[in-house]
Amino acid sequence: MMHKTSNNNIQTSRQQPRTTISLQDGSCCRPSYKVVQPVAKPLVNNQSLAAQSMTTAAKLSCTLCRTDTAETTNQIVTCGNCKSGFHQLCHAPSISDEFMRNDGIDWNCRYCVFNLCAKEGGADVEGASGTAIALKTMKQKLHYDMSALVWDSSHKTNTQEVYCYCGGSGHWNLKMLQCYKCSQWFHEACLQCLSCPILNGDRFYIFACAICNKGNEYIKRLPLRWVDVVHLVLYNITLVKKIKYFDVNETIVPYFNQHWDELRLGEVDK
C-alpha cells in the first residue's frame, strides 16, 4: 500500500510492524504502521472538540492504545486531518480539558502536524491555521522514552532507530543536528530554528532542542576554518556524484556558488 503526500512518499507493508517513510533529505522515518494514516483535508466546522469526541467515541478506538473506552477526563478526540482517534492522555502532549472546551478550534494529532510542517531546509515557522505553532507545542514532549534507547559508544546510532521529535529513523552523517544537552539527533526537516538549510555532515553548530532549552530551539554557528569548508564541500559532492575525483572549475567552484548560504562563508575563520 502506498500513501502519497506533497513532500514525501510513504510505503507501508501489512506484513511488517513498522512503516518506512522516505523524506526529501534522504533520511527515513519508521513509525508504527498503526499511526500512519492517509492525509485528508483539514476539517472545517464550528463544533467543539468535546462535542466531536462525544459524537465519535462510540465509533472510534484510540490509535495508540487500541481501546474504545472513554471517560469524562480521557475522551477520544478525532484528528481533523487524518480522522484518527486519540485518547486525551495517550497523545503526547496530552490534550487538556480546557482545550477541549474551546469551540470552533480544530485539533490535529502530532503525526499530522509533523507531516504538514516538516520539510527540506527546515520546518515551517509561520503556517496557515496555526500549524507551525502547533508543531512548536508538539515539540515540548516526546512520545517515546529517551532513557530506554540503547546507543553505540559514540552516541551516533541507537538500536531502536528512534530519533528527533518525530521518533523516526535517520542518519547522523546526513542532515541532522545533535543536541549538546541530551545528545539526541534531530532532522533538519523538523527544526524551526534554521535560517537556511544545512549541509550533509555539517556538525559545526551548537544546538539545543526545544525540550532541553525549555521552549525554543537554540542554534549557533561555530567558526569554520577553510579546511573545514573544503572538507564539507568535498563530502557533499561525494554523496551526490559518487566519484572520487572532481574538477575544480566544473564541480567544486559551482558547488561553492550554489551553496553559498548553507556554507555561511562570512563566518569562516582565516
CSV table of C-alpha atoms in Angstrom, one decimal:
chain,number,residue,atom,x,y,z
A,1,MET,CA,0.0,0.0,0.0
A,2,MET,CA,1.3,3.5,-0.9
A,3,HIS,CA,0.1,6.8,0.6
A,4,LYS,CA,1.5,9.9,-1.0
A,5,THR,CA,1.8,13.4,0.4
A,6,SER,CA,3.1,16.6,-1.3
A,7,ASN,CA,6.6,16.2,0.0
A,8,ASN,CA,7.1,12.5,1.0
A,9,ASN,CA,6.3,9.1,-0.2
A,10,ILE,CA,5.0,6.7,2.4
A,11,GLN,CA,5.3,3.0,1.7
A,12,THR,CA,3.7,0.5,4.0
A,13,SER,CA,3.6,-3.2,4.3
A,14,ARG,CA,1.0,-5.1,6.3
A,15,GLN,CA,3.4,-7.9,6.9
A,16,GLN,CA,5.7,-5.6,8.9
A,17,PRO,CA,5.0,-3.9,12.2
A,18,ARG,CA,6.7,-0.7,11.1
A,19,THR,CA,6.4,1.7,8.2
A,20,THR,CA,9.1,3.3,6.1
A,21,ILE,CA,8.7,6.9,5.2
A,22,SER,CA,11.3,8.3,2.7
A,23,LEU,CA,12.0,12.1,3.3
A,24,GLN,CA,13.3,14.6,0.8
A,25,ASP,CA,16.7,14.8,2.5
A,26,GLY,CA,17.4,11.1,2.0
A,27,SER,CA,16.6,10.0,5.6
A,28,CYS,CA,13.8,7.6,6.5
A,29,CYS,CA,11.3,7.5,9.3
A,30,ARG,CA,9.9,4.2,10.6
A,31,PRO,CA,6.8,4.9,12.8
A,32,SER,CA,4.5,2.1,13.7
A,33,TYR,CA,2.2,1.1,10.8
A,34,LYS,CA,-0.9,1.8,13.0
A,35,VAL,CA,-0.1,5.5,13.3
A,36,VAL,CA,0.3,6.1,9.5
A,37,GLN,CA,-2.9,7.4,8.0
A,38,PRO,CA,-3.8,9.0,4.6
A,39,VAL,CA,-3.7,12.8,4.9
A,40,ALA,CA,-7.1,14.3,4.4
A,41,LYS,CA,-8.1,18.0,4.0
A,42,PRO,CA,-8.4,19.9,7.3
A,43,LEU,CA,-11.8,19.6,9.0
A,44,VAL,CA,-13.6,23.0,9.0
A,45,ASN,CA,-16.6,23.4,11.3
A,46,ASN,CA,-17.6,25.1,14.5
A,47,GLN,CA,-18.2,22.0,16.5
A,48,SER,CA,-16.2,21.9,19.8
A,49,LEU,CA,-13.6,19.2,20.4
A,50,ALA,CA,-15.6,17.9,23.2
A,51,ALA,CA,-18.7,17.6,21.0
A,52,GLN,CA,-16.7,15.9,18.3
A,53,SER,CA,-15.3,13.5,20.8
A,54,MET,CA,-18.6,12.5,22.3
A,55,THR,CA,-20.1,12.0,18.8
A,56,THR,CA,-17.3,9.8,17.6
A,57,ALA,CA,-16.3,7.9,20.7
A,58,ALA,CA,-18.7,5.1,20.1
A,59,LYS,CA,-17.3,4.6,16.6
A,60,LEU,CA,-13.6,5.1,17.1
A,61,SER,CA,-10.9,3.4,19.1
A,62,CYS,CA,-7.7,5.1,20.2
A,63,THR,CA,-5.0,4.7,17.5
A,64,LEU,CA,-2.3,4.3,20.2
A,65,CYS,CA,-3.8,2.0,22.8
A,66,ARG,CA,-6.3,0.3,20.5
A,67,THR,CA,-9.2,0.6,23.0
A,68,ASP,CA,-12.5,2.3,22.6
A,69,THR,CA,-13.3,3.1,26.2
A,70,ALA,CA,-13.7,6.8,27.0
A,71,GLU,CA,-14.1,8.6,30.3
A,72,THR,CA,-15.0,12.2,31.1
A,73,THR,CA,-11.4,13.2,31.6
A,74,ASN,CA,-10.0,10.9,29.0
A,75,GLN,CA,-12.2,11.1,25.9
A,76,ILE,CA,-11.3,10.0,22.4
A,77,VAL,CA,-10.6,13.0,20.2
A,78,THR,CA,-10.7,12.9,16.4
A,79,CYS,CA,-7.8,14.4,14.4
A,80,GLY,CA,-9.3,16.9,12.0
A,81,ASN,CA,-6.8,15.9,9.3
A,82,CYS,CA,-6.4,12.1,9.3
A,83,LYS,CA,-9.6,11.4,11.2
A,84,SER,CA,-7.9,9.0,13.6
A,85,GLY,CA,-8.9,8.9,17.2
A,86,PHE,CA,-6.6,9.5,20.2
A,87,HIS,CA,-7.3,9.4,24.0
A,88,GLN,CA,-6.5,12.7,25.6
A,89,LEU,CA,-3.9,11.0,27.9
A,90,CYS,CA,-2.5,8.7,25.2
A,91,HIS,CA,-1.5,11.5,22.9
A,92,ALA,CA,1.8,13.3,23.5
A,93,PRO,CA,1.5,16.0,24.6
A,94,SER,CA,-1.8,15.2,26.3
A,95,ILE,CA,-5.0,17.1,25.2
A,96,SER,CA,-6.2,19.3,28.1
A,97,ASP,CA,-9.8,19.6,29.2
A,98,GLU,CA,-9.6,23.3,28.8
A,99,PHE,CA,-8.6,23.0,25.2
A,100,MET,CA,-11.4,20.5,24.6
A,101,ARG,CA,-13.9,23.1,25.7
A,102,ASN,CA,-12.8,25.7,23.2
A,103,ASP,CA,-15.5,25.9,20.4
A,104,GLY,CA,-14.6,26.3,16.8
A,105,ILE,CA,-11.0,25.0,17.2
A,106,ASP,CA,-9.9,22.1,15.1
A,107,TRP,CA,-7.2,19.7,16.5
A,108,ASN,CA,-4.5,17.8,14.6
A,109,CYS,CA,-2.5,15.0,16.0
A,110,ARG,CA,1.2,15.2,16.3
A,111,TYR,CA,1.8,12.9,13.3
A,112,CYS,CA,-0.3,15.1,11.0
A,113,VAL,CA,1.3,18.3,12.4
A,114,PHE,CA,4.8,17.0,11.6
A,115,ASN,CA,3.6,15.8,8.2
A,116,LEU,CA,2.2,19.3,7.4
A,117,CYS,CA,5.1,21.4,8.8
A,118,ALA,CA,8.3,19.3,8.3
A,119,LYS,CA,10.1,20.0,5.1
A,120,GLU,CA,13.5,20.1,3.5
A,121,GLY,CA,15.5,23.1,4.7
A,122,GLY,CA,13.7,23.4,8.0
A,123,ALA,CA,10.1,23.2,9.3
A,124,ASP,CA,7.5,25.9,8.9
A,125,VAL,CA,8.0,28.8,11.4
A,126,GLU,CA,4.8,30.5,10.2
A,127,GLY,CA,1.9,28.5,8.8
A,128,ALA,CA,-1.7,28.6,7.9
A,129,SER,CA,-4.2,27.7,10.6
A,130,GLY,CA,-1.6,27.8,13.3
A,131,THR,CA,0.1,24.5,12.3
A,132,ALA,CA,3.6,26.0,12.9
A,133,ILE,CA,2.5,27.0,16.4
A,134,ALA,CA,1.0,23.5,16.9
A,135,LEU,CA,4.4,22.0,15.8
A,136,LYS,CA,6.2,24.0,18.5
A,137,THR,CA,3.7,22.7,21.0
A,138,MET,CA,4.2,19.1,20.0
A,139,LYS,CA,7.9,19.5,20.5
A,140,GLN,CA,7.6,20.1,24.2
A,141,LYS,CA,7.2,16.4,24.9
A,142,LEU,CA,8.5,13.3,23.2
A,143,HIS,CA,6.2,10.4,22.5
A,144,TYR,CA,8.9,7.9,23.4
A,145,ASP,CA,11.2,7.2,26.4
A,146,MET,CA,14.6,8.7,25.7
A,147,SER,CA,16.2,6.8,28.6
A,148,ALA,CA,15.2,3.5,27.0
A,149,LEU,CA,17.2,4.0,23.9
A,150,VAL,CA,20.4,1.9,23.6
A,151,TRP,CA,23.2,3.9,22.0
A,152,ASP,CA,26.6,2.9,20.5
A,153,SER,CA,29.7,4.1,22.2
A,154,SER,CA,30.0,7.3,20.2
A,155,HIS,CA,26.2,8.1,20.7
A,156,LYS,CA,25.6,8.4,17.0
A,157,THR,CA,23.1,5.5,16.5
A,158,ASN,CA,20.7,3.6,18.7
A,159,THR,CA,19.4,0.1,18.2
A,160,GLN,CA,15.7,1.2,18.2
A,161,GLU,CA,16.4,3.6,15.3
A,162,VAL,CA,14.4,6.3,17.1
A,163,TYR,CA,15.5,9.9,16.7
A,164,CYS,CA,14.2,13.5,16.7
A,165,TYR,CA,10.9,14.9,18.0
A,166,CYS,CA,9.1,12.8,15.3
A,167,GLY,CA,10.6,9.5,16.5
A,168,GLY,CA,11.6,8.4,13.0
A,169,SER,CA,14.9,6.9,11.9
A,170,GLY,CA,17.8,8.9,10.5
A,171,HIS,CA,21.4,9.1,9.6
A,172,TRP,CA,23.7,11.3,11.8
A,173,ASN,CA,26.1,11.9,9.0
A,174,LEU,CA,23.4,13.5,6.7
A,175,LYS,CA,21.1,16.4,7.5
A,176,MET,CA,20.8,16.0,11.3
A,177,LEU,CA,22.0,18.0,14.3
A,178,GLN,CA,22.8,16.7,17.8
A,179,CYS,CA,21.5,18.4,20.9
A,180,TYR,CA,24.5,19.3,23.1
A,181,LYS,CA,22.5,18.7,26.2
A,182,CYS,CA,20.6,15.4,25.7
A,183,SER,CA,22.8,14.1,22.8
A,184,GLN,CA,19.7,13.1,20.7
A,185,TRP,CA,19.8,13.7,16.9
A,186,PHE,CA,17.2,15.8,15.2
A,187,HIS,CA,16.2,16.0,11.5
A,188,GLU,CA,16.7,19.3,9.6
A,189,ALA,CA,13.2,18.9,8.3
A,190,CYS,CA,11.8,19.1,11.9
A,191,LEU,CA,13.7,22.1,13.1
A,192,GLN,CA,12.2,25.6,13.2
A,193,CYS,CA,15.4,27.5,14.2
A,194,LEU,CA,17.2,27.3,10.8
A,195,SER,CA,17.8,30.5,8.8
A,196,CYS,CA,18.9,28.4,5.8
A,197,PRO,CA,19.3,24.7,5.0
A,198,ILE,CA,22.2,22.7,6.5
A,199,LEU,CA,24.7,20.6,4.6
A,200,ASN,CA,25.1,16.8,5.0
A,201,GLY,CA,27.5,16.0,7.8
A,202,ASP,CA,27.8,19.7,8.9
A,203,ARG,CA,28.3,19.4,12.7
A,204,PHE,CA,29.7,22.9,13.1
A,205,TYR,CA,26.8,24.0,15.2
A,206,ILE,CA,25.9,24.4,18.9
A,207,PHE,CA,22.3,23.2,19.0
A,208,ALA,CA,19.8,22.7,21.9
A,209,CYS,CA,16.4,21.0,21.3
A,210,ALA,CA,13.2,22.7,22.4
A,211,ILE,CA,12.8,20.3,25.3
A,212,CYS,CA,16.3,20.9,26.8
A,213,ASN,CA,16.0,24.6,26.1
A,214,LYS,CA,12.6,24.7,27.7
A,215,GLY,CA,10.5,26.0,24.9
A,216,ASN,CA,12.5,27.3,21.9
A,217,GLU,CA,15.3,25.6,20.0
A,218,TYR,CA,18.7,27.3,20.2
A,219,ILE,CA,21.3,27.2,17.4
A,220,LYS,CA,24.7,28.9,16.9
A,221,ARG,CA,27.1,28.5,14.0
A,222,LEU,CA,30.6,27.6,15.1
A,223,PRO,CA,33.6,29.2,13.4
A,224,LEU,CA,34.9,27.3,10.5
A,225,ARG,CA,38.4,27.1,9.1
A,226,TRP,CA,38.9,26.9,5.3
A,227,VAL,CA,40.0,23.3,5.7
A,228,ASP,CA,36.6,22.6,7.3
A,229,VAL,CA,34.7,24.3,4.5
A,230,VAL,CA,36.6,22.3,1.8
A,231,HIS,CA,36.0,19.1,3.7
A,232,LEU,CA,32.3,19.8,3.8
A,233,VAL,CA,32.1,20.6,0.1
A,234,LEU,CA,34.0,17.5,-0.9
A,235,TYR,CA,31.9,15.3,1.4
A,236,ASN,CA,28.7,16.6,0.0
A,237,ILE,CA,29.8,16.4,-3.6
A,238,THR,CA,30.9,12.8,-3.0
A,239,LEU,CA,27.4,11.9,-1.7
A,240,VAL,CA,25.8,13.3,-4.9
A,241,LYS,CA,28.3,12.5,-7.6
A,242,LYS,CA,29.6,9.2,-6.1
A,243,ILE,CA,33.0,9.7,-7.8
A,244,LYS,CA,36.5,10.1,-6.2
A,245,TYR,CA,38.0,12.9,-8.3
A,246,PHE,CA,36.5,16.3,-9.1
A,247,ASP,CA,37.3,19.1,-11.5
A,248,VAL,CA,37.8,22.4,-9.7
A,249,ASN,CA,36.2,24.6,-12.3
A,250,GLU,CA,33.4,22.2,-13.4
A,251,THR,CA,32.4,20.8,-10.0
A,252,ILE,CA,33.9,22.4,-6.9
A,253,VAL,CA,33.6,26.1,-7.7
A,254,PRO,CA,30.0,25.7,-9.0
A,255,TYR,CA,29.1,23.9,-5.7
A,256,PHE,CA,30.5,26.8,-3.7
A,257,ASN,CA,28.4,29.2,-5.7
A,258,GLN,CA,25.2,27.2,-5.5
A,259,HIS,CA,25.5,26.5,-1.7
A,260,TRP,CA,26.9,29.8,-0.5
A,261,ASP,CA,24.2,30.4,2.1
A,262,GLU,CA,24.5,26.9,3.6
A,263,LEU,CA,28.3,27.2,3.9
A,264,ARG,CA,27.9,30.6,5.6
A,265,LEU,CA,31.4,31.7,4.4
A,266,GLY,CA,31.0,35.0,6.1
A,267,GLU,CA,31.7,33.2,9.4
A,268,VAL,CA,34.9,31.4,8.3
A,269,ASP,CA,38.0,31.8,10.4
A,270,LYS,CA,41.1,32.6,8.4
